[in-house]
Amino acid sequence: MREFIYRHRFMLLCLSLMWLKTVVVSFLTFNLVITHWLEAVIFIVNPLAFLLVIFSLGMLLKPSWQRPYYFIMSLVLTSILYANAVYFREFADIITLPMLVMSGNVGDLSTSIFELIQWWDIIFFLDLVFIGYTMVKKPSALPATRAGLRDSKGKYLAVLVLSALIILLGRVEVGEAETPAHSFDRQHLIKSLGIYNFYFYDVYLHFTTGAQPAFAEREDMDNIQEHLQETHVDPNADFFAKAEDMNVVVVSLESVETMALEQTINGQEVTPFLNELIEDSFYFNNMYDQAGQGKTSDTEFMVNNSLYPLGRGAVFHTHPEIEMTPLPRALSEEGYYNVVFHANSETFYNRNEVYPRLGYDYYFGLDYFDVTDENSVGWGLKDMPFIEQSMPHIEDMEQPFYATFLTLTNHFPYELDPEDYFIDPAETESDIVNRYFPAVRYTDEAVRLLFNRFEEAGLYENTMFILYGDHYGIAESHYEELGSFLDKEIDPYETVKLDRVPLIIHIPGMEEEAETIETVGGHIDIMPTLVNLLGLSQDKHIMFGSDLLAEEREDFAVLRNGSVVTDEVVYTGELCYDAESGEELELGECVEAAERGEDELYYSDQIIYGDLMRFFNEEEM
Ligand code: GP9
Ligand code: MN
């Protein structure tokens, strides 16, 4: 043993440093909740399974090739760790393979990426400097010796057995027997598999899901239709067709959270216009962000399909060609003209491919806007000139229309020109938190402008407006500073609560019925609500959500990471809370809700992965 250590010191040094770094970085960056000593042991040893194999393979090489091999391996693995650490700062998630095919979007993301990189990230690479130095300057101090397969069979076998045992150990379920499964919770996967083995699992998912359409059968769809029938809730008949034949305007409020509507800065409301609008609208204050890695586009997918987005990648990118029963297409049949306004490149999120399939007739993308240095900031054209420049197209449009406006100014990293500050920034240690509120305030002003322009154009009275926050704004990595602003400690329960996004449905002429509705729901429920209000047939669609105005509505929302909210409990990351008080409960109290959440995501995923809508049978709905 001693001799082995001596002969392979360079390899053992690289291996130990990489192991240590993986455990420390994973623990510090991925917000893992470790509640049991065995979980801690599994978490600490699991990166070894992969590292042992990868580093011991180096011993097969000639000594002169070994050092560069170990150095390159350490560099590659450090880069994987670092890329994930940076990604996690904004997305609280791990990079999956389908995200890599979205790298075409990266050019537009440059403003966001620079904001995420910190000077002290150099720490990630310090050990590589040390390894590189000894490799070049002091090679004799740390020997690398070849261990041929024939002579060292026993050693390689031992490595394989040890790695296999570690992987098996990761499969051990720790904690209470009644723990729900965790298939949608990537943080749980990292905890039990380790970051490197996670990628093997991801490759496995990539291929198995890719093959799913070929093996799918009509029966798969029948089972899902049966499930949907069991959970079906009748829409509210009193609201049926209340907005029939009206124009429909959908406004995606970039990164606007419900929390923002409830705040003031130095006595000034953050969203004075939305707050005023709420008084005359149906306002849903318990809607949850159900987007996945495809963020804005995932929400567009939900709003137009009432299917959940996928857990991996943006569904607009990964499955642009599946069969769907989308809302705009149903509206086309009723004589609607369907358009989208968004001042970003047409190919971003593959929108140019997906929009026609959703039933949009026209996409007013970047080319339709006059974008200059003066009228743009951050991600591009500012929301107010965006509205101004969209209106002439609206005024010329045949009616009724279904028009989606995607705002952009309130996008991370929340840059704003001085003249667009209507309120002061917040005063916390985080510039992101500070800048977020004035940026939301600016978007609020753009929405006011939209309403004014609709009134001036004489279109207001005959238009139903739907405004929603597309997803969270402030990432978890800023929760300490956000907590100081909100004056509360942000525990996992509060983290889920901060995932609320506003939903406002404003129907001119229905101000009398206006109310704030506290039912728990999410983006998935928008389409069924609109289908009812517009007097369309429910039976023509496979919808996972339900009418938000339904009398018998069940309070329920599942987030894409598997967290679930009902009127009774909040389940998140293997923890269970009382929905009202936020008090922690026994995990068993959440099992039913968590399993229901898993079913919803699982069935919806099956439809997309298997392209099951091919087998949709209207008769059975
Ligand atoms: C991109 C815009 C923002 O066109 O919709 O996307 P996001 O980064 O929020 O998903
Ligand atoms: Mn967005």
Coordinates of C-alpha atoms and ligand atoms in Angstrom, one line a residue, residues 91 105 108-109 112 252 254-255 293-298 300 342-345 348-349 351 363 379 406-408 411-412 470-472, ligand 1:
F91 CA -31.4 29.5 -11.6
N105 CA -29.2 31.8 -26.8
D108 CA -28.2 37.4 -25.8
L109 CA -27.4 36.3 -22.3
S112 CA -26.7 38.3 -17.4
S252 CA -46.2 38.4 -19.8
E254 CA -41.0 39.7 -17.1
S255 CA -39.8 38.4 -13.7
Q293 CA -35.4 25.6 -17.3
G294 CA -37.0 27.3 -20.3
K295 CA -38.4 30.2 -18.1
T296 CA -40.4 32.7 -20.2
S297 CA -40.9 30.2 -23.0
D298 CA -42.0 27.5 -20.6
E300 CA -45.8 30.7 -22.8
H342 CA -41.6 40.6 -28.4
A343 CA -38.6 42.8 -29.1
N344 CA -36.1 40.0 -29.2
S345 CA -34.6 37.9 -32.0
F348 CA -34.6 33.0 -29.4
Y349 CA -36.2 30.0 -27.6
R351 CA -40.1 30.9 -31.1
Y363 CA -44.9 37.2 -34.7
W379 CA -31.8 42.9 -22.9
L406 CA -43.8 39.8 -23.8
T407 CA -42.1 42.5 -21.8
L408 CA -38.4 42.5 -21.3
H411 CA -35.0 41.0 -16.7
F412 CA -32.1 40.1 -14.6
D470 CA -43.7 34.8 -16.1
H471 CA -41.5 33.4 -13.3
Y472 CA -39.5 34.4 -10.2
Ligands
GP9_1 C1 -36.2 36.2 -24.1 C2 -37.0 36.7 -23.0 C3 -36.4 36.4 -21.6 O1 -36.7 36.4 -25.3 O2 -38.3 36.2 -23.1 O3 -36.3 35.1 -21.4 P1 -36.0 34.5 -19.9 O4 -34.5 34.6 -19.7 O5 -36.7 35.2 -18.9 O6 -36.4 33.1 -20.0

